[in-house]
CSV table of C-alpha atoms (C1' of nucleotides) in Angstrom, one decimal:
chain,number,residue,atom,x,y,z
C,216,MET,CA,2.2,13.4,9.7
C,217,ASN,CA,2.7,9.7,9.6
C,218,ALA,CA,5.8,8.4,11.3
C,219,ARG,CA,6.7,6.2,8.3
C,220,ASP,CA,7.2,7.3,4.7
C,221,SER,CA,6.4,5.3,1.6
C,222,ASP,CA,8.9,2.8,0.0
C,223,LEU,CA,9.6,5.4,-2.7
C,224,GLY,CA,10.6,7.9,0.0
C,225,TYR,CA,13.1,5.5,1.6
C,226,ALA,CA,14.5,4.5,-1.8
C,227,LEU,CA,15.1,8.2,-2.6
C,228,LEU,CA,16.7,8.7,0.9
C,229,ALA,CA,18.9,5.7,0.3
C,230,LEU,CA,20.1,7.0,-3.1
C,231,LEU,CA,20.8,10.4,-1.6
C,232,GLN,CA,22.8,8.7,1.1
C,233,GLN,CA,25.1,7.1,-1.6
C,234,ALA,CA,25.8,10.5,-3.1
C,235,PRO,CA,24.1,14.0,-3.3
C,236,ARG,CA,21.8,14.0,-6.3
C,237,SER,CA,19.1,16.2,-7.7
C,238,GLY,CA,15.5,15.2,-8.3
C,239,TYR,CA,16.3,14.9,-12.0
C,240,ASP,CA,19.3,12.6,-11.3
C,241,LEU,CA,16.9,10.4,-9.3
C,242,ARG,CA,14.4,10.3,-12.1
C,243,LYS,CA,17.1,9.3,-14.6
C,244,LEU,CA,18.3,6.5,-12.3
C,245,PHE,CA,14.8,5.0,-12.3
C,246,GLU,CA,14.4,5.6,-16.0
C,247,THR,CA,17.5,3.8,-17.1
C,248,ASN,CA,17.5,0.9,-14.7
C,249,PRO,CA,15.4,-2.1,-15.7
C,250,ILE,CA,14.2,-3.1,-12.3
C,251,GLY,CA,11.2,-0.9,-12.8
C,252,HIS,CA,9.9,-1.1,-9.3
C,253,PHE,CA,9.5,2.7,-9.1
C,254,SER,CA,8.1,5.2,-11.4
C,255,ASP,CA,10.3,7.8,-13.0
C,256,SER,CA,7.4,10.3,-13.3
C,257,PRO,CA,8.0,13.8,-11.8
C,258,GLY,CA,4.5,13.5,-10.3
C,259,ALA,CA,5.8,10.8,-8.0
C,260,ILE,CA,9.4,11.9,-7.3
C,261,TYR,CA,9.0,15.6,-6.5
C,262,PRO,CA,6.1,15.2,-4.1
C,263,ALA,CA,8.1,12.5,-2.3
C,264,LEU,CA,11.1,14.7,-2.1
C,265,GLY,CA,8.9,17.5,-0.8
C,266,ARG,CA,7.7,15.1,2.0
C,267,LEU,CA,11.2,14.2,2.9
C,268,ARG,CA,12.2,17.9,3.1
C,269,ARG,CA,9.2,18.7,5.3
C,270,ARG,CA,10.2,15.9,7.6
C,271,GLY,CA,13.6,17.4,7.8
C,272,TRP,CA,15.2,14.3,6.4
C,273,ILE,CA,16.9,15.9,3.4
C,274,GLU,CA,18.3,19.3,2.7
C,275,PRO,CA,19.7,21.2,-0.3
C,276,LEU,CA,23.5,20.7,-0.6
C,277,SER,CA,24.3,24.3,-0.9
C,278,GLY,CA,21.8,26.4,1.1
C,279,GLY,CA,20.0,29.5,-0.2
C,280,ALA,CA,16.8,29.5,-2.2
C,281,PRO,CA,17.5,28.7,-5.8
C,282,SER,CA,16.2,31.2,-8.3
C,283,GLY,CA,14.0,29.7,-11.0
C,284,ARG,CA,14.4,26.0,-11.9
C,285,ARG,CA,18.0,25.4,-11.5
C,286,ARG,CA,19.3,22.0,-10.6
C,287,GLN,CA,19.5,21.5,-6.8
C,288,ALA,CA,21.4,18.6,-5.3
C,289,LEU,CA,20.0,17.1,-2.1
C,290,ARG,CA,21.5,15.2,0.7
C,291,PRO,CA,20.1,13.5,3.9
C,292,THR,CA,20.3,15.3,7.2
C,293,ALA,CA,21.5,13.6,10.4
C,294,LEU,CA,17.8,13.1,11.3
C,295,GLY,CA,17.2,11.6,7.8
C,296,ARG,CA,20.1,9.2,8.3
C,297,ARG,CA,18.7,8.1,11.6
C,298,ALA,CA,15.2,7.6,10.1
C,299,PHE,CA,16.7,5.6,7.3
C,300,ARG,CA,18.6,3.3,9.7
C,301,ALA,CA,15.4,2.9,11.7
C,302,TRP,CA,13.5,1.8,8.6
C,303,LEU,CA,16.2,-0.7,7.7
C,304,GLN,CA,15.9,-2.2,11.2
C,305,LEU,CA,12.1,-2.5,11.3
C,306,PRO,CA,11.1,-6.1,12.4
C,307,VAL,CA,10.0,-8.5,9.6
C,308,GLU,CA,6.2,-8.8,9.9
C,309,HIS,CA,3.9,-11.4,8.6
C,310,LYS,CA,2.1,-9.0,6.3
C,311,ASP,CA,5.4,-7.9,4.7
C,312,VAL,CA,5.6,-11.5,3.5
C,313,ALA,CA,2.0,-12.1,2.7
C,314,HIS,CA,1.7,-9.1,0.3
C,315,GLY,CA,4.9,-9.8,-1.6
C,316,LEU,CA,8.5,-9.5,-0.5
C,317,ASP,CA,9.3,-6.5,-2.5
C,318,GLY,CA,9.4,-4.1,0.5
C,319,LEU,CA,11.8,-6.4,2.4
C,320,VAL,CA,14.1,-7.0,-0.6
C,321,LEU,CA,14.2,-3.2,-1.1
C,322,ARG,CA,15.4,-2.8,2.5
C,323,PHE,CA,17.9,-5.6,2.2
C,324,ALA,CA,19.3,-3.9,-1.0
C,325,PHE,CA,20.7,-1.1,1.1
C,326,MET,CA,21.8,-3.0,4.2
C,327,SER,CA,25.4,-3.8,3.4
C,328,GLU,CA,26.3,-0.1,3.2
C,329,ASN,CA,24.4,0.9,6.3
C,330,LEU,CA,24.2,-2.0,8.8
C,331,GLU,CA,26.8,-4.2,10.4
C,332,ARG,CA,26.9,-7.8,9.4
C,333,ARG,CA,25.2,-9.1,12.6
C,334,ALA,CA,22.1,-7.0,11.9
C,335,ILE,CA,21.9,-8.2,8.3
C,336,VAL,CA,22.2,-11.8,9.4
C,337,ARG,CA,19.4,-11.2,12.0
C,338,PHE,CA,17.2,-9.7,9.2
C,339,LEU,CA,17.7,-12.6,6.9
C,340,ASP,CA,17.1,-15.1,9.7
C,341,SER,CA,13.8,-13.6,10.6
C,342,LEU,CA,12.8,-13.2,6.9
C,343,ARG,CA,13.5,-16.9,6.4
C,344,GLU,CA,11.4,-17.8,9.4
C,345,ALA,CA,8.5,-15.5,8.2
C,346,VAL,CA,8.6,-17.1,4.7
C,347,ARG,CA,8.7,-20.6,6.2
C,348,ALA,CA,5.6,-19.8,8.3
C,349,HIS,CA,3.7,-18.4,5.4
C,350,LEU,CA,4.7,-21.3,3.2
C,351,GLY,CA,3.2,-23.6,5.9
C,352,ASN,CA,-0.1,-21.7,5.8
C,353,LEU,CA,-0.2,-21.9,2.0
C,354,GLU,CA,0.6,-25.6,2.0
C,355,ARG,CA,-2.1,-26.3,4.6
C,356,PHE,CA,-4.6,-24.4,2.6
C,357,ARG,CA,-3.6,-26.2,-0.5
C,358,ARG,CA,-4.1,-29.6,1.0
C,359,VAL,CA,-7.7,-28.6,2.0
C,360,GLU,CA,-8.8,-26.5,-0.9
C,361,ALA,CA,-6.8,-27.6,-4.0
C,362,ALA,CA,-9.5,-30.0,-5.0
C,363,ARG,CA,-12.0,-27.2,-5.2
C,364,LEU,CA,-9.9,-25.0,-7.4
C,365,PRO,CA,-10.1,-25.1,-11.2
C,366,PRO,CA,-6.9,-26.2,-13.0
C,367,SER,CA,-5.6,-22.7,-13.7
C,368,GLY,CA,-6.5,-21.6,-10.3
C,369,ARG,CA,-4.4,-24.4,-8.8
C,370,LEU,CA,-1.5,-23.6,-11.1
C,371,ALA,CA,-1.7,-19.9,-10.2
C,372,PHE,CA,-1.7,-20.8,-6.5
C,373,ASP,CA,1.4,-23.0,-7.1
C,374,SER,CA,3.2,-20.2,-8.8
C,375,GLY,CA,2.9,-18.3,-5.5
C,376,VAL,CA,4.2,-21.2,-3.6
C,377,ALA,CA,7.1,-21.7,-6.0
C,378,GLY,CA,7.9,-18.0,-5.7
C,379,LEU,CA,8.1,-18.2,-1.9
C,380,ARG,CA,10.3,-21.3,-2.1
C,381,GLY,CA,12.6,-19.4,-4.4
C,382,TYR,CA,12.8,-16.6,-1.8
C,383,LEU,CA,13.7,-19.2,0.9
C,384,ARG,CA,16.6,-20.5,-1.3
C,385,TRP,CA,17.6,-17.0,-2.0
C,386,ALA,CA,17.7,-16.0,1.7
C,387,GLU,CA,19.9,-19.0,2.4
C,388,ARG,CA,22.3,-18.1,-0.4
C,389,ALA,CA,22.4,-14.5,0.8
C,390,LEU,CA,23.2,-15.7,4.3
C,391,ARG,CA,26.1,-17.7,3.1
C,392,GLU,CA,27.4,-14.9,1.0
C,393,ILE,CA,27.0,-12.3,3.8
C,394,LYS,CA,28.8,-14.5,6.3
C,395,ARG,CA,31.8,-14.8,4.1
M,999,MET,CA,-15.3,6.5,-16.6
M,1000,ASN,CA,-12.2,4.5,-17.3
M,1001,ALA,CA,-12.7,1.6,-19.7
M,1002,ARG,CA,-10.7,-0.7,-17.4
M,1003,ASP,CA,-11.4,-1.4,-13.7
M,1004,SER,CA,-8.9,-2.3,-11.1
M,1005,ASP,CA,-7.5,-5.8,-10.5
M,1006,LEU,CA,-9.7,-6.0,-7.4
M,1007,GLY,CA,-12.8,-5.3,-9.5
M,1008,TYR,CA,-12.0,-8.1,-11.9
M,1009,ALA,CA,-11.3,-10.5,-9.1
M,1010,LEU,CA,-14.7,-9.8,-7.6
M,1011,LEU,CA,-16.3,-10.1,-11.0
M,1012,ALA,CA,-14.6,-13.5,-11.4
M,1013,LEU,CA,-15.8,-14.8,-8.1
M,1014,LEU,CA,-19.3,-13.6,-8.8
M,1015,GLN,CA,-19.1,-15.5,-12.1
M,1016,GLN,CA,-18.4,-18.7,-10.2
M,1017,ALA,CA,-21.5,-18.3,-8.0
M,1018,PRO,CA,-23.7,-15.5,-6.8
M,1019,ARG,CA,-22.4,-14.0,-3.6
M,1020,SER,CA,-22.9,-11.0,-1.4
M,1021,GLY,CA,-20.3,-8.4,-0.5
M,1022,TYR,CA,-19.9,-10.1,2.8
M,1023,ASP,CA,-19.3,-13.5,1.2
M,1024,LEU,CA,-16.5,-11.9,-0.8
M,1025,ARG,CA,-14.9,-10.3,2.2
M,1026,LYS,CA,-14.9,-13.6,4.0
M,1027,LEU,CA,-13.3,-15.3,1.0
M,1028,PHE,CA,-10.4,-12.8,1.1
M,1029,GLU,CA,-10.3,-13.1,4.9
M,1030,THR,CA,-9.9,-16.8,5.1
M,1031,ASN,CA,-7.6,-17.5,2.2
M,1032,PRO,CA,-3.9,-17.0,2.8
M,1033,ILE,CA,-2.9,-15.7,-0.6
M,1034,GLY,CA,-3.5,-12.2,0.9
M,1035,HIS,CA,-3.3,-10.4,-2.4
M,1036,PHE,CA,-6.4,-8.4,-1.7
M,1037,SER,CA,-7.7,-6.6,1.3
M,1038,ASP,CA,-10.8,-7.9,3.1
M,1039,SER,CA,-11.7,-4.4,4.3
M,1040,PRO,CA,-15.2,-3.1,3.5
M,1041,GLY,CA,-13.6,0.2,2.4
M,1042,ALA,CA,-12.1,-1.6,-0.5
M,1043,ILE,CA,-14.8,-4.1,-1.5
M,1044,TYR,CA,-18.0,-2.1,-1.3
M,1045,PRO,CA,-16.7,0.8,-3.3
M,1046,ALA,CA,-15.4,-1.7,-5.9
M,1047,LEU,CA,-18.8,-3.4,-6.1
M,1048,GLY,CA,-20.4,0.1,-6.5
M,1049,ARG,CA,-18.1,0.7,-9.5
M,1050,LEU,CA,-19.1,-2.6,-11.0
M,1051,ARG,CA,-22.7,-1.9,-10.5
M,1052,ARG,CA,-22.5,1.6,-12.0
M,1053,ARG,CA,-20.7,0.1,-15.1
M,1054,GLY,CA,-23.6,-2.3,-15.4
M,1055,TRP,CA,-21.3,-5.3,-14.9
M,1056,ILE,CA,-23.2,-6.8,-11.9
M,1057,GLU,CA,-26.7,-6.8,-10.6
M,1058,PRO,CA,-28.6,-8.0,-7.5
M,1059,LEU,CA,-29.7,-11.5,-7.9
M,1060,SER,CA,-33.3,-10.8,-6.9
M,1061,GLY,CA,-34.3,-7.3,-8.0
M,1062,GLY,CA,-36.1,-4.8,-5.8
M,1063,ALA,CA,-34.4,-2.3,-3.5
M,1064,PRO,CA,-33.5,-4.1,-0.3
M,1065,SER,CA,-34.7,-2.5,2.9
M,1066,GLY,CA,-32.1,-1.8,5.5
M,1067,ARG,CA,-28.9,-3.7,5.5
M,1068,ARG,CA,-29.9,-7.2,4.5
M,1069,ARG,CA,-27.7,-9.5,2.6
M,1070,GLN,CA,-27.8,-9.0,-1.1
M,1071,ALA,CA,-26.4,-11.6,-3.5
M,1072,LEU,CA,-24.9,-10.3,-6.7
M,1073,ARG,CA,-24.2,-11.8,-10.1
M,1074,PRO,CA,-22.6,-10.5,-13.3
M,1075,THR,CA,-24.7,-9.3,-16.2
M,1076,ALA,CA,-24.1,-10.2,-19.8
M,1077,LEU,CA,-22.2,-7.0,-20.2
M,1078,GLY,CA,-20.1,-7.9,-17.2
M,1079,ARG,CA,-19.3,-11.4,-18.5
M,1080,ARG,CA,-18.1,-9.8,-21.8
M,1081,ALA,CA,-16.0,-7.2,-20.0
M,1082,PHE,CA,-14.4,-10.0,-17.9
M,1083,ARG,CA,-13.6,-12.1,-21.0
M,1084,ALA,CA,-12.1,-9.0,-22.6
M,1085,TRP,CA,-9.9,-8.5,-19.6
M,1086,LEU,CA,-8.7,-12.1,-19.7
M,1087,GLN,CA,-7.7,-11.7,-23.3
M,1088,LEU,CA,-5.8,-8.4,-23.0
M,1089,PRO,CA,-2.4,-8.8,-24.6
M,1090,VAL,CA,0.6,-9.3,-22.3
M,1091,GLU,CA,2.6,-6.1,-22.2
M,1092,HIS,CA,6.1,-5.4,-21.1
M,1093,LYS,CA,5.0,-3.3,-18.2
M,1094,ASP,CA,2.9,-6.2,-16.8
M,1095,VAL,CA,6.1,-8.1,-16.5
M,1096,ALA,CA,8.4,-5.3,-15.3
M,1097,HIS,CA,6.2,-4.3,-12.3
M,1098,GLY,CA,5.6,-7.9,-11.1
M,1099,LEU,CA,3.6,-10.7,-12.6
M,1100,ASP,CA,0.8,-10.6,-10.1
M,1101,GLY,CA,-1.7,-9.1,-12.4
M,1102,LEU,CA,-0.9,-11.7,-15.1
M,1103,VAL,CA,-1.1,-14.6,-12.7
M,1104,LEU,CA,-4.4,-13.3,-11.4
M,1105,ARG,CA,-5.8,-13.3,-15.0
M,1106,PHE,CA,-4.4,-16.8,-15.6
M,1107,ALA,CA,-6.1,-18.1,-12.4
M,1108,PHE,CA,-9.5,-17.7,-14.0
M,1109,MET,CA,-8.8,-18.8,-17.5
M,1110,SER,CA,-9.5,-22.5,-17.4
M,1111,GLU,CA,-13.2,-21.7,-16.5
M,1112,ASN,CA,-13.6,-19.0,-19.1
M,1113,LEU,CA,-11.3,-19.5,-22.1
M,1114,GLU,CA,-10.7,-22.3,-24.4
M,1115,ARG,CA,-7.4,-24.1,-24.3
M,1116,ARG,CA,-6.0,-22.4,-27.4
M,1117,ALA,CA,-6.4,-19.0,-25.9
M,1118,ILE,CA,-4.7,-20.1,-22.7
M,1119,VAL,CA,-1.8,-21.5,-24.6
M,1120,ARG,CA,-1.4,-18.3,-26.5
M,1121,PHE,CA,-1.4,-16.4,-23.2
M,1122,LEU,CA,1.3,-18.5,-21.7
M,1123,ASP,CA,3.4,-18.4,-24.8
M,1124,SER,CA,3.3,-14.6,-24.9
M,1125,LEU,CA,3.9,-14.4,-21.1
M,1126,ARG,CA,7.0,-16.7,-21.6
M,1127,GLU,CA,8.3,-14.4,-24.4
M,1128,ALA,CA,7.8,-11.3,-22.3
M,1129,VAL,CA,9.5,-12.8,-19.3
M,1130,ARG,CA,12.4,-13.9,-21.5
M,1131,ALA,CA,12.8,-10.5,-23.0
M,1132,HIS,CA,12.8,-8.8,-19.6
M,1133,LEU,CA,15.3,-11.3,-18.3
M,1134,GLY,CA,17.5,-10.4,-21.2
M,1135,ASN,CA,17.3,-6.7,-20.1
M,1136,LEU,CA,18.1,-7.6,-16.5
M,1137,GLU,CA,21.1,-9.8,-17.5
M,1138,ARG,CA,22.5,-7.1,-19.8
M,1139,PHE,CA,22.1,-4.6,-17.0
M,1140,ARG,CA,23.8,-6.9,-14.5
M,1141,ARG,CA,26.9,-7.5,-16.7
M,1142,VAL,CA,27.4,-3.7,-17.0
M,1143,GLU,CA,26.4,-2.5,-13.5
M,1144,ALA,CA,26.9,-5.4,-11.1
M,1145,ALA,CA,30.4,-4.2,-10.2
M,1146,ARG,CA,29.1,-0.8,-9.1
M,1147,LEU,CA,26.5,-2.3,-6.8
M,1148,PRO,CA,27.2,-2.9,-3.1
M,1149,PRO,CA,27.0,-6.6,-2.1
M,1150,SER,CA,23.4,-6.6,-0.8
M,1151,GLY,CA,22.3,-4.5,-3.7
M,1152,ARG,CA,23.7,-7.2,-6.1
M,1153,LEU,CA,22.0,-9.9,-4.1
M,1154,ALA,CA,18.7,-8.1,-4.1
M,1155,PHE,CA,19.0,-7.7,-7.8
M,1156,ASP,CA,19.7,-11.4,-8.1
M,1157,SER,CA,16.5,-12.2,-6.2
M,1158,GLY,CA,14.6,-10.4,-8.9
M,1159,VAL,CA,16.3,-12.4,-11.6
M,1160,ALA,CA,15.8,-15.7,-9.8
M,1161,GLY,CA,12.1,-14.8,-9.3
M,1162,LEU,CA,11.7,-14.2,-13.0
M,1163,ARG,CA,13.5,-17.5,-13.9
M,1164,GLY,CA,11.0,-19.2,-11.6
M,1165,TYR,CA,8.1,-17.7,-13.5
M,1166,LEU,CA,9.7,-19.0,-16.7
M,1167,ARG,CA,9.9,-22.5,-15.4
M,1168,TRP,CA,6.3,-22.2,-14.0
M,1169,ALA,CA,5.0,-21.0,-17.4
M,1170,GLU,CA,6.6,-24.1,-19.0
M,1171,ARG,CA,5.1,-26.4,-16.5
M,1172,ALA,CA,1.7,-24.8,-16.8
M,1173,LEU,CA,1.8,-25.1,-20.6
M,1174,ARG,CA,2.6,-28.9,-20.3
M,1175,GLU,CA,-0.3,-29.3,-17.8
M,1176,ILE,CA,-2.8,-27.3,-19.9
M,1177,LYS,CA,-2.0,-29.2,-23.0
M,1178,ARG,CA,-2.7,-32.5,-21.3
R,1216,DG,C1',-33.6,-7.2,26.1
R,1217,DT,C1',-29.1,-7.3,25.2
R,1218,DA,C1',-24.9,-8.9,23.3
R,1219,DC,C1',-22.8,-10.5,19.3
R,1220,DA,C1',-22.2,-11.8,14.7
R,1221,DC,C1',-24.0,-10.5,10.2
R,1222,DA,C1',-24.0,-7.1,6.6
R,1223,DT,C1',-23.4,-2.8,4.2
R,1224,DG,C1',-21.8,1.4,3.8
R,1225,DT,C1',-19.2,6.3,4.3
R,1226,DA,C1',-15.6,9.9,5.2
R,1227,DA,C1',-10.9,11.5,5.6
R,1228,DC,C1',-6.7,10.7,4.1
R,1229,DC,C1',-2.8,9.3,1.4
R,1230,DG,C1',0.2,8.5,-2.4
R,1231,DG,C1',0.8,7.3,-7.2
R,1232,DT,C1',-0.6,8.3,-12.3
R,1233,DT,C1',-1.3,11.2,-16.0
R,1234,DA,C1',-1.0,15.3,-18.1
R,1235,DC,C1',0.3,19.8,-18.2
R,1236,DA,C1',3.0,24.1,-17.1
R,1237,DT,C1',7.1,26.7,-17.0
R,1238,DG,C1',11.8,28.3,-16.3
R,1239,DA,C1',17.0,27.6,-17.4
R,1240,DT,C1',20.8,26.1,-20.3
R,1241,DT,C1',23.0,24.5,-24.4
R,1242,DG,C1',24.0,24.0,-29.2
R,1243,DC,C1',23.5,25.7,-33.6
Y,22,DG,C1',17.2,33.8,-31.8
Y,23,DC,C1',15.3,29.3,-31.6
Y,24,DA,C1',14.8,24.3,-30.7
Y,25,DA,C1',15.9,20.8,-27.7
Y,26,DT,C1',16.8,19.2,-23.4
Y,27,DC,C1',17.6,20.0,-18.7
Y,28,DA,C1',15.0,20.6,-14.4
Y,29,DT,C1',11.2,21.3,-11.2
Y,30,DG,C1',6.9,21.5,-10.2
Y,31,DT,C1',1.4,21.4,-9.9
Y,32,DA,C1',-3.6,19.9,-10.5
Y,33,DA,C1',-7.1,16.5,-11.3
Y,34,DC,C1',-8.1,12.1,-10.6
Y,35,DC,C1',-8.2,7.4,-8.8
Y,36,DG,C1',-8.3,3.6,-5.8
Y,37,DG,C1',-6.9,1.6,-1.5
Y,38,DT,C1',-6.4,2.2,3.9
Y,39,DT,C1',-8.2,3.2,8.2
Y,40,DA,C1',-11.7,4.1,11.2
Y,41,DC,C1',-16.2,4.9,12.0
Y,42,DA,C1',-21.4,4.5,11.5
Y,43,DT,C1',-25.5,1.9,11.4
Y,44,DG,C1',-29.0,-1.4,10.6
Y,45,DT,C1',-30.4,-6.7,11.0
Y,46,DG,C1',-30.9,-11.4,12.7
Y,47,DT,C1',-30.1,-14.8,16.3
Y,48,DA,C1',-28.9,-16.9,20.8
Y,49,DC,C1',-29.4,-16.7,25.4
DNA sequence: GTACACATGTAACCGGTTACATGATTGC
DNA sequence: GCAATCATGTAACCGGTTACATGTGTAC
């Protein structure tokens, strides 16, 4: 078994850490909230919960095999809480930035409940540096290649650059807000 | 077989439409360019090219089965060019916006070479409307739920909102530039 | 003649999507 | 008793990831 679970797995783990919930509760959360990053389909959520259980990261709130299909609230185990904190503290890597910052923002979303301020500041600092470095790459590339791109290709490229600049501003704002 | 291929498939098709290239050429393109949206691994590219060939969307430039593993340049067929244009002209749907605009931006990137100006303007208009609608959802949600979110959760949510606002500004800029 | 870059592929695995199945509870 | 909804799951499929396999051309 892989040491690391999917983003969906960690998102579920995080939500179970906020309060015990059933698989159905989790589905409804994804269904009603407009962020839409994760699917609310049972075919995604129940297999993910199965993985977490097999890893020993979550357990049913009240033990004993349930008969039939009754609702069963789940909560993280001590092992699960450790695994979750370890995930939050993973270093920021270049590929996390290159393929879209969604995974990093997801991790950040749960930090204030689970990490001390210093660790969050460290995270945002290294995120900022990684974004700056990638922006440098993109701008170098643009100087060399922009002339070769068709108009809409260039505009599409610029939307990526603008998005990254937006994340930079956001990280700075988040830093100010966290430090308060 | 599905009527629609993956984003990777259409990206390859688009690049072959610009000029005949081999699978290796395509890999190198993905390897050197910093956008990093697609993998340069042979395990992604060659199966995707196989799909395109089985669909009859691409063909080897010079017919005749190649002996061994010699380089083989590919080009789109008439059917492939039609499929590509159809993909470019797919309507903008809400889910394309909710799950991240990457797919839409990819389509836009190839429009100026393949669509007339009116169609591009129509695309950007409907993209703008879809983003506005989704922003409305997010802002409604935020008014109701923001108080319940932990500080970093609220900040993460705001990064999504800021990103969408950025896309709105970008679409407006792109419209001005396309109309010129 | 051998090392290395060129070039194309395949196999095992993994997780999400879609669609379907099925049992339990509630309201009437 | 019966419909609707609550609640949990499974099976087939699909495409990307990782790692490996293998043949070809060139430089030395």
